[in-house]
């Protein structure tokens, strides 16, 4: 009888662990996808006038690097601080702007999708 109880408890723990793992995976998927989408929207709103924000198009403004090539120039993570504090000098025609912390995370998530 003691062995049956142990087996039952082990089975229940395994089942509970599997349910928890599935719940975590399901809850993180849409959040990550919505973060990328929000980042894409920010790029289109604030940056697409000058920068290419996709994987193939040239930038509308020749001196503005396509976002897909930024990771080749320097680590993308270096942008996080600049985006939060306000980018003042990107290129001569670049306007000054600042993102809040959620926007920085969304924008960074979007930029990472262009590296692939």
N, CA, C and O of each residue as an XYZ file, in Angstrom:
464
protein
N       0.814     -1.188      0.000
C       0.000      0.000      0.000
C       0.867      1.266      0.000
O       0.576      2.229     -0.710
N       1.932      1.249      0.804
C       2.832      2.397      0.863
C       3.451      2.666     -0.508
O       3.619      3.820     -0.900
N       3.788      1.607     -1.231
C       4.355      1.744     -2.569
C       3.330      2.354     -3.520
O       3.698      3.177     -4.358
N       2.077      1.983     -3.421
C       1.029      2.542     -4.270
C       0.868      4.042     -4.033
O       0.666      4.804     -4.979
N       0.957      4.462     -2.787
C       0.839      5.880     -2.451
C       2.015      6.654     -3.045
O       1.827      7.730     -3.613
N       3.218      6.114     -2.916
C       4.391      6.774     -3.497
C       4.265      6.895     -5.014
O       4.559      7.943     -5.589
N       3.834      5.831     -5.643
C       3.658      5.845     -7.096
C       2.615      6.882     -7.492
O       2.808      7.626     -8.453
N       1.520      6.932     -6.758
C       0.460      7.898     -7.039
C       0.977      9.330     -6.864
O       0.703     10.190     -7.701
N       1.713      9.589     -5.793
C       2.260     10.925     -5.552
C       3.256     11.322     -6.645
O       3.250     12.458     -7.119
N       4.094     10.390     -7.029
C       5.072     10.657     -8.082
C       4.355     10.980     -9.398
O       4.744     11.904    -10.112
N       3.324     10.226     -9.707
C       2.549     10.457    -10.928
C       1.887     11.832    -10.892
O       1.897     12.557    -11.887
N       1.313     12.189     -9.748
C       0.647     13.486     -9.611
C       1.647     14.640     -9.722
O       1.346     15.663    -10.336
N       2.828     14.481     -9.135
C       3.859     15.519     -9.245
C       4.302     15.690    -10.696
O       4.484     16.811    -11.171
N       4.469     14.587    -11.381
C       4.867     14.645    -12.789
C       3.791     15.345    -13.612
O       4.095     16.191    -14.454
N       2.558     14.996    -13.369
C       1.437     15.600    -14.094
C       1.360     17.103    -13.788
O       1.174     17.912    -14.697
N       1.502     17.469    -12.528
C       1.451     18.883    -12.144
C       2.601     19.661    -12.788
O       2.414     20.794    -13.231
N       3.775     19.058    -12.838
C       4.917     19.706    -13.481
C       4.682     19.920    -14.965
O       5.025     20.968    -15.512
N       4.097     18.928    -15.611
C       3.808     19.046    -17.043
C       2.774     20.139    -17.299
O       2.899     20.899    -18.260
N       1.766     20.220    -16.453
C       0.742     21.259    -16.606
C       1.356     22.642    -16.401
O       1.067     23.570    -17.157
N       2.193     22.778    -15.392
C       2.854     24.058    -15.130
C       3.751     24.460    -16.304
O       3.736     25.615    -16.731
N       4.517     23.525    -16.814
C       5.397     23.819    -17.949
C       4.587     24.252    -19.169
O       4.958     25.207    -19.852
N       3.496     23.563    -19.444
C       2.644     23.921    -20.579
C       2.044     25.309    -20.391
O       1.980     26.095    -21.336
N       1.606     25.607    -19.178
C       1.026     26.924    -18.901
C       2.054     28.027    -19.108
O       1.731     29.076    -19.667
N       3.270     27.808    -18.670
C       4.321     28.808    -18.853
C       4.645     29.019    -20.326
O       4.832     30.153    -20.769
N       4.710     27.943    -21.073
C       4.991     28.062    -22.505
C       3.875     28.796    -23.229
O       4.137     29.660    -24.066
N       2.643     28.461    -22.914
C       1.515     29.102    -23.570
C       1.417     30.575    -23.200
O       1.060     31.400    -24.041
N       1.724     30.909    -21.972
C       1.606     32.305    -21.558
C       2.730     33.164    -22.112
O       2.532     34.365    -22.296
N       3.897     32.603    -22.385
C       5.005     33.414    -22.883
C       4.938     33.625    -24.387
O       5.468     34.625    -24.874
N       4.320     32.742    -25.138
C       4.261     32.859    -26.589
C       3.600     34.127    -27.084
O       4.245     34.921    -27.769
N       2.324     34.349    -26.757
C       1.648     35.542    -27.251
C       2.282     36.839    -26.753
O       2.295     37.837    -27.473
N       2.802     36.835    -25.541
C       3.439     38.029    -25.009
C       4.654     38.392    -25.851
O       4.843     39.558    -26.197
N       5.471     37.414    -26.179
C       6.646     37.671    -27.010
C       6.227     38.152    -28.392
O       6.821     39.085    -28.933
N       5.211     37.524    -28.961
C       4.739     37.921    -30.284
C       4.167     39.333    -30.256
O       4.407     40.112    -31.178
N       3.418     39.671    -29.219
C       2.843     41.013    -29.155
C       3.933     42.055    -28.917
O       3.817     43.185    -29.392
N       4.984     41.693    -28.193
C       6.104     42.603    -27.978
C       6.792     42.914    -29.307
O       7.110     44.069    -29.589
N       7.018     41.897    -30.111
C       7.631     42.092    -31.434
C       6.730     42.974    -32.294
O       7.215     43.876    -32.977
N       5.431     42.719    -32.266
C       4.493     43.510    -33.066
C       4.471     44.965    -32.604
O       4.439     45.877    -33.430
N       4.488     45.184    -31.304
C       4.531     46.554    -30.784
C       5.834     47.237    -31.218
O       5.827     48.412    -31.586
N       6.936     46.510    -31.173
C       8.215     47.058    -31.622
C       8.203     47.411    -33.099
O       8.757     48.430    -33.511
N       7.564     46.558    -33.891
C       7.438     46.832    -35.327
C       6.629     48.104    -35.556
O       6.972     48.921    -36.410
N       5.563     48.265    -34.793
C       4.739     49.479    -34.917
C       5.534     50.734    -34.558
O       5.424     51.762    -35.226
N       6.335     50.637    -33.497
C       7.180     51.778    -33.123
C       8.155     52.119    -34.248
O       8.354     53.288    -34.579
N       8.759     51.084    -34.828
C       9.710     51.301    -35.923
C       9.023     51.964    -37.114
O       9.574     52.881    -37.723
N       7.831     51.502    -37.440
C       7.101     52.098    -38.561
C       6.721     53.545    -38.260
O       6.806     54.406    -39.137
N       6.306     53.811    -37.037
C       5.864     55.148    -36.654
C       7.016     56.153    -36.581
O       6.904     57.268    -37.092
N       8.118     55.756    -35.948
C       9.200     56.696    -35.673
C      10.402     56.594    -36.611
O      11.180     57.543    -36.713
N      10.565     55.479    -37.287
C      11.844     55.239    -37.969
C      11.743     54.971    -39.470
O      12.703     55.213    -40.202
N      10.601     54.477    -39.938
C      10.493     53.996    -41.318
C      10.589     55.103    -42.364
O      10.800     54.819    -43.543
N      10.440     56.347    -41.952
C      10.589     57.445    -42.907
C      12.018     57.483    -43.463
O      12.249     57.901    -44.597
N      12.969     57.036    -42.635
C      14.377     57.073    -43.044
C      15.024     55.688    -43.156
O      15.818     55.441    -44.063
N      14.679     54.783    -42.225
C      15.317     53.467    -42.153
C      14.440     52.379    -42.763
O      13.214     52.426    -42.660
N      15.075     51.408    -43.393
C      14.359     50.200    -43.798
C      14.079     49.401    -42.533
O      14.973     49.181    -41.716
N      12.835     48.969    -42.377
C      12.449     48.220    -41.182
C      12.086     46.779    -41.515
O      11.425     46.102    -40.728
N      12.519     46.313    -42.684
C      12.259     44.917    -43.047
C      13.563     44.229    -43.435
O      14.647     44.781    -43.243
N      13.452     43.031    -43.978
C      14.647     42.232    -44.274
C      15.186     42.419    -45.689
O      16.216     41.835    -46.025
N      14.520     43.219    -46.531
C      14.975     43.309    -47.919
C      15.064     44.716    -48.505
O      15.922     44.965    -49.351
N      14.220     45.624    -48.090
C      14.145     46.946    -48.722
C      15.334     47.831    -48.368
O      15.897     47.723    -47.279
N      15.715     48.712    -49.304
C      16.728     49.707    -48.960
C      16.089     50.786    -48.078
O      14.870     50.957    -48.084
N      16.903     51.496    -47.335
C      16.389     52.594    -46.515
C      15.959     53.745    -47.416
O      16.649     54.050    -48.389
N      14.828     54.393    -47.112
C      14.395     55.549    -47.904
C      15.426     56.681    -47.906
O      15.593     57.370    -48.912
N      16.110     56.867    -46.787
C      17.178     57.858    -46.698
C      18.495     57.100    -46.780
O      18.807     56.274    -45.922
N      19.253     57.388    -47.811
C      20.456     56.601    -48.104
C      21.433     56.488    -46.933
O      22.032     55.430    -46.739
N      21.607     57.561    -46.146
C      22.579     57.515    -45.047
C      22.051     56.790    -43.806
O      22.811     56.531    -42.873
N      20.768     56.465    -43.789
C      20.177     55.767    -42.638
C      20.330     54.261    -42.840
O      19.773     53.714    -43.791
N      21.065     53.586    -41.974
C      21.275     52.146    -42.175
C      19.980     51.349    -42.025
O      19.156     51.658    -41.164
N      19.799     50.329    -42.859
C      18.648     49.440    -42.677
C      18.749     48.765    -41.308
O      19.837     48.377    -40.880
N      17.631     48.629    -40.636
C      17.654     48.008    -39.310
C      18.199     46.589    -39.343
O      18.774     46.129    -38.357
N      18.029     45.890    -40.452
C      18.499     44.499    -40.531
C      20.023     44.397    -40.468
O      20.562     43.322    -40.205
N      20.725     45.522    -40.710
C      22.192     45.493    -40.680
C      22.781     46.063    -39.387
O      23.999     46.042    -39.211
N      21.956     46.561    -38.498
C      22.484     47.186    -37.278
C      23.330     46.219    -36.462
O      24.360     46.608    -35.911
N      22.902     44.957    -36.381
C      23.650     43.977    -35.575
C      25.030     43.683    -36.169
O      25.900     43.158    -35.474
N      25.239     44.013    -37.439
C      26.548     43.822    -38.058
C      27.499     44.970    -37.697
O      28.719     44.815    -37.766
N      26.948     46.093    -37.322
C      27.738     47.282    -36.996
C      28.181     47.304    -35.541
O      29.300     47.713    -35.232
N      27.294     46.859    -34.644
C      27.583     46.842    -33.204
C      26.529     46.001    -32.504
O      25.475     45.727    -33.078
N      26.801     45.590    -31.273
C      25.805     44.790    -30.546
C      24.511     45.595    -30.354
O      24.538     46.717    -29.849
N      23.407     45.018    -30.755
C      22.110     45.683    -30.672
C      21.800     46.128    -29.241
O      21.148     47.152    -29.038
N      22.260     45.372    -28.262
C      21.985     45.704    -26.865
C      22.506     47.093    -26.500
O      22.007     47.718    -25.564
N      23.504     47.575    -27.235
C      24.035     48.914    -26.965
C      22.978     49.992    -27.211
O      23.071     51.091    -26.663
N      21.987     49.682    -28.025
C      20.932     50.650    -28.313
C      19.980     50.855    -27.137
O      19.362     51.914    -27.025
N      19.853     49.870    -26.270
C      18.874     49.946    -25.188
C      19.013     51.226    -24.380
O      18.033     51.943    -24.177
N      20.201     51.510    -23.925
C      20.426     52.702    -23.109
C      20.145     53.969    -23.907
O      19.527     54.903    -23.396
N      20.592     54.002    -25.144
C      20.363     55.183    -25.979
C      18.879     55.428    -26.214
O      18.424     56.571    -26.186
N      18.127     54.362    -26.444
C      16.691     54.510    -26.672
C      15.981     55.024    -25.424
O      15.055     55.829    -25.522
N      16.408     54.565    -24.264
C      15.775     54.974    -23.011
C      16.160     56.405    -22.625
O      15.332     57.151    -22.101
N      17.404     56.785    -22.880
C      17.866     58.121    -22.500
C      17.558     59.163    -23.565
O      17.558     60.363    -23.288
N      17.300     58.709    -24.763
C      17.003     59.612    -25.868
C      18.146     59.640    -26.860
O      19.272     60.005    -26.520
N      17.852     59.254    -28.080
C      18.871     59.290    -29.129
C      18.938     60.719    -29.647
O      17.943     61.273    -30.114
N      20.103     61.293    -29.559
C      20.289     62.674    -29.984
C      21.012     62.725    -31.325
O      20.656     63.529    -32.187
N      22.015     61.884    -31.511
C      22.798     61.909    -32.746
C      22.905     60.515    -33.328
O      23.804     59.758    -32.961
N      22.025     60.175    -34.205
C      22.131     58.909    -34.914
C      22.810     59.202    -36.237
O      23.881     58.676    -36.539
N      22.164     60.053    -37.018
C      22.716     60.612    -38.242
C      22.190     62.040    -38.322
O      21.229     62.366    -37.625
N      22.779     62.901    -39.139
C      22.447     64.335    -39.104
C      20.953     64.670    -39.208
O      20.493     65.602    -38.550
N      20.210     63.950    -39.998
C      18.795     64.271    -40.185
C      17.885     63.569    -39.172
O      16.663     63.698    -39.244
N      18.471     62.836    -38.238
C      17.672     62.034    -37.308
C      17.085     62.898    -36.193
O      17.815     63.624    -35.518
N      15.769     62.819    -36.000
C      15.153     63.595    -34.919
C      15.468     62.983    -33.554
O      15.737     61.787    -33.450
N      15.432     63.806    -32.520
C      15.645     63.319    -31.161
C      14.345     62.679    -30.664
O      13.259     63.209    -30.897
N      14.461     61.550    -29.986
C      13.291     60.904    -29.393
C      13.726     60.026    -28.245
O      14.911     59.735    -28.079
N      12.740     59.599    -27.442
C      13.010     58.747    -26.280
C      11.862     57.745    -26.143
O      10.694     58.092    -26.321
N      12.217     56.489    -25.822
C      11.226     55.441    -25.572
C      11.153     55.167    -24.078
O      12.146     55.313    -23.366
N       9.960     54.765    -23.597
C       9.880     54.311    -22.203
C      10.397     52.873    -22.138
O      10.685     52.273    -23.174
N      10.516     52.320    -20.938
C      11.162     51.006    -20.793
C      10.410     49.898    -21.526
O      11.041     49.008    -22.096
N       9.081     49.930    -21.525
C       8.322     48.916    -22.271
C       8.571     49.047    -23.769
O       8.733     48.046    -24.467
N       8.601     50.270    -24.253
C       8.855     50.494    -25.674
C      10.252     50.037    -26.069
O      10.444     49.478    -27.149
N      11.220     50.270    -25.204
C      12.589     49.814    -25.481
C      12.603     48.299    -25.633
O      13.196     47.777    -26.577
N      11.955     47.588    -24.712
C      11.899     46.127    -24.793
C      11.221     45.647    -26.059
O      11.689     44.712    -26.709
N      10.110     46.291    -26.409
C       9.385     45.922    -27.627
C      10.235     46.179    -28.867
O      10.306     45.344    -29.769
N      10.873     47.334    -28.899
C      11.695     47.702    -30.052
C      12.870     46.743    -30.216
O      13.194     46.331    -31.330
N      13.503     46.393    -29.099
C      14.628     45.461    -29.140
C      14.167     44.082    -29.610
O      14.865     43.429    -30.386
N      13.004     43.636    -29.150
C      12.466     42.339    -29.588
C      12.249     42.347    -31.096
O      12.546     41.364    -31.775
N      11.731     43.458    -31.622
C      11.530     43.576    -33.063
C      12.866     43.549    -33.815
O      13.007     42.823    -34.799
N      13.838     44.329    -33.361
C      15.139     44.361    -34.047
C      15.777     42.979    -34.114
O      16.385     42.623    -35.124
N      15.644     42.210    -33.057
C      16.241     40.862    -33.039
C      15.631     39.972    -34.118
O      16.308     39.076    -34.623
N      14.365     40.196    -34.484
C      13.749     39.374    -35.537
C      14.370     39.657    -36.897
O      14.312     38.807    -37.786
N      14.950     40.809    -37.073
C      15.560     41.164    -38.358
C      16.931     40.539    -38.544
O      17.446     40.500    -39.661
N      17.529     40.051    -37.465
C      18.854     39.425    -37.543
C      18.792     38.043    -38.172
O      19.808     37.553    -38.666
N      17.663     37.418    -38.168
C      17.537     36.018    -38.605
C      17.469     35.900    -40.101
O      17.363     34.793    -40.629
